[in-house]
Every structure is written in structure tokens, then in C-alpha cells.
């Protein structure tokens, strides 16, 4: 006995199939954009850490400048204050003449700088993984128009000012 289905069943399955493909495509799009947003946030976090490190060394060097002996040669003073590396600062002859508190400040800044550098390296690794995931997801997008549209949206995300991204926390 042959079962006959109404003629409407074929188009219904076709529409359901198209809707499921569309929602799958929309899900891929959302995933790609979410990964791009996370990547931009990581980039902003790295920029913030770099700025924090620069500010910390600026403050340390200001204190160092105030603490340097008055009889220090101008070239040594200038070179010493340009350095943002505790090991190099310690190599200057005048470093040994400094008070223990400024030496402790240099040591502290060095430790904080190392910690920030470690954080930046971890963020860089995470960002590399995200970028690889985005590339992989983009390769799955078969339509050039959709891929170009995604690329435009990702460019907008990439150009978002970090203050807008990091201020939401």
C-alpha cells in the first residue's frame, strides 16, 4: 500500500531546511563576531597593560631623578633616566650611591613590569587562538557577500575605541 502525502509536505520540508540552514549561518555569523569582539577586548587589555607599565616607569624615573646625587655626570643621568629596565639601571655607577628606598622602588617596578609582561604574553597567546578560530570560521562562509559583510563588521569592531570596550566592566 502506497502512502500519499499532501503536495504541501515537500515545500514545508524545503522551507524548514532553508530556515535551519539560515539559522546555522546566522549562528556562524554571531560566533565570528563574538570572537572578533573578544579579540578586540584582549587587544585593549594589552594596550592598557602597556600604558600602565609606561606610567609606572615614568613615576619610578621621576623619583629616581630626584634621588640621584647632584654630582652625577649629565650624560649618565640622561641615559639612566631613559632606561626602563631595572637590570640596566643597576649597572650605572651612581645606582650604588642611591638610598635603599629608591632601590626598593626600582625593584618593585621591575617585579610589576615582569608580571604585566607575563599577562601580555598570555593575552597574546589567547588572541592568536581567537584569530585562528575566526579565520577557520570565515573559511566556512561560502558566500562572498556574507564574508565581505562579516569583514566589514569585524573592521568596525577592530576600530572601536578601547575606552568604549573597557569601560563596560
Short mmCIF file of C-alpha atoms in Angstrom, two decimals:
data_model
loop_
_atom_site.label_atom_id
_atom_site.label_comp_id
_atom_site.label_asym_id
_atom_site.label_seq_id
_atom_site.Cartn_x
_atom_site.Cartn_y
_atom_site.Cartn_z
CA UNK A 1 0.00 0.00 0.00
CA UNK A 2 1.43 3.32 -1.01
CA UNK A 3 1.15 6.27 1.36
CA UNK A 4 0.30 9.55 -0.32
CA UNK A 5 1.37 12.78 1.29
CA UNK A 6 -0.32 16.03 0.50
CA UNK A 7 1.59 18.10 -2.07
CA UNK A 8 2.27 20.76 0.57
CA UNK A 9 4.66 18.49 2.52
CA UNK A 10 7.54 18.93 0.03
CA UNK A 11 7.54 22.75 0.19
CA UNK A 12 7.19 22.64 4.00
CA UNK A 13 10.28 20.47 4.31
CA UNK A 14 12.09 22.76 1.88
CA UNK A 15 11.23 25.84 3.94
CA UNK A 16 12.21 24.09 7.18
CA UNK A 17 15.52 23.06 5.62
CA UNK A 18 16.19 26.62 4.43
CA UNK A 19 15.30 28.06 7.84
CA UNK A 20 17.61 25.61 9.60
CA UNK A 21 20.43 26.48 7.17
CA UNK A 22 19.78 30.17 7.66
CA UNK A 23 19.82 29.88 11.44
CA UNK A 24 23.04 27.87 11.18
CA UNK A 25 24.52 30.64 9.03
CA UNK A 26 23.30 33.25 11.50
CA UNK A 27 24.85 31.25 14.34
CA UNK A 28 28.21 31.13 12.50
CA UNK A 29 27.97 34.89 11.90
CA UNK A 30 27.28 35.55 15.59
CA UNK A 31 30.16 33.27 16.61
CA UNK A 32 32.58 35.07 14.29
CA UNK A 33 31.51 38.50 15.53
CA UNK A 34 31.69 37.38 19.17
CA UNK A 35 35.23 36.07 18.62
CA UNK A 36 36.16 39.36 16.94
CA UNK A 37 34.79 41.32 19.91
CA UNK A 38 36.71 39.17 22.38
CA UNK A 39 39.86 39.61 20.32
CA UNK A 40 39.45 43.40 20.33
CA UNK A 41 38.86 43.38 24.07
CA UNK A 42 42.07 41.41 24.57
CA UNK A 43 43.92 43.89 22.37
CA UNK A 44 42.58 46.72 24.52
CA UNK A 45 43.64 44.91 27.69
CA UNK A 46 47.16 44.57 26.30
CA UNK A 47 47.25 48.28 25.43
CA UNK A 48 46.08 49.11 28.96
CA UNK A 49 48.83 46.95 30.48
CA UNK A 50 51.45 48.58 28.27
CA UNK A 51 50.23 52.04 29.29
CA UNK A 52 50.22 51.00 32.94
CA UNK A 53 53.81 49.79 32.62
CA UNK A 54 54.89 53.04 30.95
CA UNK A 55 53.19 55.11 33.66
CA UNK A 56 54.81 53.04 36.37
CA UNK A 57 58.28 53.53 34.87
CA UNK A 58 57.58 57.26 34.41
CA UNK A 59 56.81 57.59 38.13
CA UNK A 60 59.81 55.48 39.10
CA UNK A 61 62.12 57.51 36.88
CA UNK A 62 60.78 60.77 38.36
CA UNK A 63 61.60 59.51 41.84
CA UNK A 64 64.94 58.23 40.60
CA UNK A 65 65.75 61.64 39.11
CA UNK A 66 65.01 63.35 42.44
CA UNK A 67 67.16 60.82 44.30
CA UNK A 68 70.21 60.99 42.05
CA UNK A 69 73.30 62.66 43.52
CA UNK A 70 73.92 66.21 42.33
CA UNK A 71 77.45 65.41 41.19
CA UNK A 72 76.31 62.82 38.64
CA UNK A 73 77.50 63.39 35.08
CA UNK A 74 74.74 64.77 32.86
CA UNK A 75 75.13 62.05 30.20
CA UNK A 76 74.88 59.32 32.86
CA UNK A 77 71.83 60.94 34.39
CA UNK A 78 70.17 61.32 31.00
CA UNK A 79 70.92 57.73 29.98
CA UNK A 80 69.89 56.30 33.32
CA UNK A 81 66.52 58.07 33.21
CA UNK A 82 65.80 56.84 29.67
CA UNK A 83 66.15 53.21 30.70
CA UNK A 84 63.06 51.22 31.63
CA UNK A 85 64.85 48.13 32.76
CA UNK A 86 65.94 47.59 36.35
CA UNK A 87 68.95 45.43 35.46
CA UNK A 88 70.31 48.17 33.21
CA UNK A 89 69.63 50.87 35.80
CA UNK A 90 71.60 48.85 38.36
CA UNK A 91 74.62 48.86 36.03
CA UNK A 92 75.14 52.63 36.39
CA UNK A 93 77.82 53.58 38.91
CA UNK A 94 75.58 56.14 40.58
CA UNK A 95 72.97 53.47 41.35
CA UNK A 96 75.12 52.21 44.20
CA UNK A 97 75.01 55.67 45.80
CA UNK A 98 71.19 55.70 45.95
CA UNK A 99 69.10 55.30 49.07
CA UNK A 100 67.56 51.90 49.80
CA UNK A 101 64.03 53.22 49.36
CA UNK A 102 64.61 54.23 45.72
CA UNK A 103 66.33 50.90 45.06
CA UNK A 104 63.28 49.17 46.53
CA UNK A 105 61.07 51.25 44.21
CA UNK A 106 63.12 50.13 41.19
CA UNK A 107 62.89 46.50 42.38
CA UNK A 108 59.12 46.80 42.85
CA UNK A 109 58.65 48.38 39.44
CA UNK A 110 60.71 45.59 37.91
CA UNK A 111 58.53 42.91 39.54
CA UNK A 112 55.32 44.63 38.45
CA UNK A 113 56.70 45.08 34.93
CA UNK A 114 57.56 41.36 34.75
CA UNK A 115 54.04 40.46 35.90
CA UNK A 116 52.47 42.74 33.31
CA UNK A 117 54.73 41.33 30.60
CA UNK A 118 53.64 37.81 31.57
CA UNK A 119 50.00 38.90 31.37
CA UNK A 120 50.57 40.44 27.96
CA UNK A 121 52.19 37.23 26.69
CA UNK A 122 49.24 35.17 27.93
CA UNK A 123 46.81 37.58 26.27
CA UNK A 124 48.80 37.45 23.03
CA UNK A 125 48.55 33.66 23.00
CA UNK A 126 44.81 33.80 23.64
CA UNK A 127 44.38 36.37 20.89
CA UNK A 128 46.34 34.23 18.45
CA UNK A 129 43.96 31.34 19.17
CA UNK A 130 40.95 33.61 18.63
CA UNK A 131 42.31 34.91 15.33
CA UNK A 132 42.89 31.33 14.17
CA UNK A 133 39.30 30.47 15.14
CA UNK A 134 37.94 33.48 13.26
CA UNK A 135 39.92 32.53 10.15
CA UNK A 136 38.67 28.97 10.41
CA UNK A 137 35.06 30.14 10.78
CA UNK A 138 35.39 32.59 7.89
CA UNK A 139 36.61 29.81 5.62
CA UNK A 140 33.30 28.03 6.23
CA UNK A 141 31.33 31.01 4.90
CA UNK A 142 30.64 30.12 1.29
CA UNK A 143 29.07 33.37 0.12
CA UNK A 144 31.47 36.15 -0.86
CA UNK A 145 28.81 38.72 0.02
CA UNK A 146 28.36 37.29 3.51
CA UNK A 147 32.11 37.03 4.01
CA UNK A 148 32.60 40.65 2.88
CA UNK A 149 29.78 41.81 5.14
CA UNK A 150 31.36 39.97 8.08
CA UNK A 151 34.73 41.50 7.26
CA UNK A 152 33.19 44.99 7.32
CA UNK A 153 31.56 44.29 10.68
CA UNK A 154 34.82 42.92 12.05
CA UNK A 155 36.64 46.05 10.85
CA UNK A 156 34.12 48.19 12.75
CA UNK A 157 34.74 46.09 15.86
CA UNK A 158 38.51 46.41 15.37
CA UNK A 159 38.22 50.19 15.11
CA UNK A 160 36.15 50.54 18.29
CA UNK A 161 37.88 52.81 20.77
CA UNK A 162 39.26 50.88 23.72
CA UNK A 163 37.65 53.23 26.23
CA UNK A 164 34.24 52.10 24.98
CA UNK A 165 35.24 48.47 25.30
CA UNK A 166 36.96 48.51 28.69
CA UNK A 167 34.55 50.93 30.37
CA UNK A 168 31.68 48.42 30.36
CA UNK A 169 33.20 46.38 33.20
#
